[in-house]
GROMACS .gro file of C-alpha atoms in nm:
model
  121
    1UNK     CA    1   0.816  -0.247   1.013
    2UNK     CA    2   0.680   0.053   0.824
    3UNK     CA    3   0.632   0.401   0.958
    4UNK     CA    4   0.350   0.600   0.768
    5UNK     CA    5   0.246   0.950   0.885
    6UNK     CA    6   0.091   1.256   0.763
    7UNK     CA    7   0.169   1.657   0.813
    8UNK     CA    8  -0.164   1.647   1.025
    9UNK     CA    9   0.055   1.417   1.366
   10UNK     CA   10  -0.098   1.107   1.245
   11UNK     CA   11   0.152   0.836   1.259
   12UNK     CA   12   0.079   0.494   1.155
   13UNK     CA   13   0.261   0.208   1.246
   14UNK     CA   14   0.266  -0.160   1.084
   15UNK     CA   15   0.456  -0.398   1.180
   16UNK     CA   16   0.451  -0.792   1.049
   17UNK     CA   17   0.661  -1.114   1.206
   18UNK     CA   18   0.774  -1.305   1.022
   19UNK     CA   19   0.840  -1.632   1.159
   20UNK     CA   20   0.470  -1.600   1.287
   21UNK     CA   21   0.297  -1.435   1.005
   22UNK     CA   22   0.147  -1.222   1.254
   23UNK     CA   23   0.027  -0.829   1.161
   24UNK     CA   24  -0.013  -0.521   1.405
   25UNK     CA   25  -0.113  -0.151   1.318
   26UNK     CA   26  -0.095   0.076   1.575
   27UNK     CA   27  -0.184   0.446   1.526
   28UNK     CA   28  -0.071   0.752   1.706
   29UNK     CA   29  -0.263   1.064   1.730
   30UNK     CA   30  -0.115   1.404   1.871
   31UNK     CA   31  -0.238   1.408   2.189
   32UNK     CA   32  -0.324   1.826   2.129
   33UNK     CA   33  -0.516   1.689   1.844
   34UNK     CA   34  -0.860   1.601   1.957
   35UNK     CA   35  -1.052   1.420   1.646
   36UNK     CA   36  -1.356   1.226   1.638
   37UNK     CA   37  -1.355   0.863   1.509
   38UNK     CA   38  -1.503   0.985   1.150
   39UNK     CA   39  -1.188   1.235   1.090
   40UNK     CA   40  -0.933   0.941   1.223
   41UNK     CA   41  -1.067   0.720   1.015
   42UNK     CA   42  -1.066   0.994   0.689
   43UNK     CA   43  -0.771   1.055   0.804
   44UNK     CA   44  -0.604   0.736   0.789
   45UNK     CA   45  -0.773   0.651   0.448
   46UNK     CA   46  -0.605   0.944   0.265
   47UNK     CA   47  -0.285   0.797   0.418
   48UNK     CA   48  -0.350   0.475   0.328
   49UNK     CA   49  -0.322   0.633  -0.016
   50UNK     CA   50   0.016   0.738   0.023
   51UNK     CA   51   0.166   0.428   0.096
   52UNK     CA   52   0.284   0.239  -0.196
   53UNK     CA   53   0.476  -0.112  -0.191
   54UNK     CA   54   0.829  -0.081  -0.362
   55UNK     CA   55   0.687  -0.356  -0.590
   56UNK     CA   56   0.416  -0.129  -0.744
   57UNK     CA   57   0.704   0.163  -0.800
   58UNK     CA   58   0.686   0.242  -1.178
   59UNK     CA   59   1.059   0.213  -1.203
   60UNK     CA   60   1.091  -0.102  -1.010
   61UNK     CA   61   0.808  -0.277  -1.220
   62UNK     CA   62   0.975  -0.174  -1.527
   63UNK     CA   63   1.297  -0.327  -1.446
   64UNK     CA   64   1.125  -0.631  -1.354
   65UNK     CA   65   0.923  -0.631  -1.637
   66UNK     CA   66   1.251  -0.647  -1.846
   67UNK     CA   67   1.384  -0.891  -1.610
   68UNK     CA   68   1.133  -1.151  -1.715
   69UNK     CA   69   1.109  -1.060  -2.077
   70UNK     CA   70   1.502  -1.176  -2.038
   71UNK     CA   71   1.468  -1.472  -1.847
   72UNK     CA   72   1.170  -1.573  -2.114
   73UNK     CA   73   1.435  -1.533  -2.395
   74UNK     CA   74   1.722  -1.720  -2.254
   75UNK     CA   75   1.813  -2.068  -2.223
   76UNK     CA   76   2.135  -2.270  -1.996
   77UNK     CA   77   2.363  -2.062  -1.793
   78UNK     CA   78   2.249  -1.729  -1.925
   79UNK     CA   79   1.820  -1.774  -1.782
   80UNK     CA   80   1.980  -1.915  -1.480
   81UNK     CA   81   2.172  -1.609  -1.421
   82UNK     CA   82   1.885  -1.385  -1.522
   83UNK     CA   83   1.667  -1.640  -1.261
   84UNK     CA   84   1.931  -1.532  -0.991
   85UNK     CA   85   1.947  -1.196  -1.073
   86UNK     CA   86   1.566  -1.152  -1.056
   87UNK     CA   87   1.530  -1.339  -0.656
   88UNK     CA   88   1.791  -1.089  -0.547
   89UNK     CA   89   1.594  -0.806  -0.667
   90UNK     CA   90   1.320  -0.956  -0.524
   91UNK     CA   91   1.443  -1.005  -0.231
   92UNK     CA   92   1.566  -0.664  -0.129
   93UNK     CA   93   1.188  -0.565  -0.257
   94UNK     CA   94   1.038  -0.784   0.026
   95UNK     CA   95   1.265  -0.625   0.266
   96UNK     CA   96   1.140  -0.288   0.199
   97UNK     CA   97   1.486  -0.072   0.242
   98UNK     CA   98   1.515   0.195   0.038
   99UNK     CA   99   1.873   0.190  -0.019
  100UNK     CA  100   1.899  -0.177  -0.074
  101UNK     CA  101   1.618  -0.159  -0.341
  102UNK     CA  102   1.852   0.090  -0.515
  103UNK     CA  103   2.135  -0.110  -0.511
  104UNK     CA  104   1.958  -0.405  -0.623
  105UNK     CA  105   1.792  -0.237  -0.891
  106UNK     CA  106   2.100  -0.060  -1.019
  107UNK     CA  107   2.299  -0.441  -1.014
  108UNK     CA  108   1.985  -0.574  -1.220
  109UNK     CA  109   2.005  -0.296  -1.474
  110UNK     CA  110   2.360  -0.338  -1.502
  111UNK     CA  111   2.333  -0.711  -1.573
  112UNK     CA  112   2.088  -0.684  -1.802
  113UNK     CA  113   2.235  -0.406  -1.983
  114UNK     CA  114   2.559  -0.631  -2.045
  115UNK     CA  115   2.355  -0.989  -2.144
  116UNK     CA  116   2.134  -0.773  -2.378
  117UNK     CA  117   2.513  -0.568  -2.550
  118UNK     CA  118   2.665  -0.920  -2.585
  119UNK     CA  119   2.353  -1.015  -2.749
  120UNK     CA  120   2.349  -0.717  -3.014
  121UNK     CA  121   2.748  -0.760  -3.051
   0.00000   0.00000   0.00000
């Protein structure tokens, strides 16, 4: 579920199941705010601008671009770790939650940072 709203009261709501695959967007106007369809549909463009997937995040596609230029590299124990290391950040992008994103991100890094000292060492 992802909230998405705009100084102006316009609050956007999508929401996906996943078992089903299925996809709703509802959209709340203030009910004080009395717009034609034109200036919804404006307005919901210029948020639609706003909202950016965690995947698409410059620092998140930098990490991952590291990510696979490390996995590319390795071979044995070490890709498979990388491999690992790479679904779990992944995964916590899927999920969308800040805070988990963070901490994935941050473990990544860290991992990284460690295969690519014991390879300098």
């Amino acid at each position: 579920m992802r909230f998405s709203y705009d100084s102006s009261g316009l609050l956007e709501v999508d929401v996906e199941v996943p078992e089903t695959g299925a996809r709703r967007n509802l959209v709340i106007v203030d009910e004080e705010d009395s717009i034609d369809a034109k200036e919804l549909e404006t307005r919901r463009k210029a948020l639609a601008k706003l909202k950016i997937h965690p995947r698409d995040d410059d620092a998140n596609m930098a990490v991952m671009a590291r990510a696979q230029r490390c996995y590319e590299s390795y071979i044995g124990e070490r890709r498979e770790l990388v491999g690992m290391w790479i679904l779990a950040f992944e995964s916590a992008l899927d999920k969308q939650e800040p805070r988990a994103i963070i901490e994935a991100r941050e473990a990544l890094i860290a991992g990284l940072d460690e295969l690519d000292g014991e390879r300098y060492l």
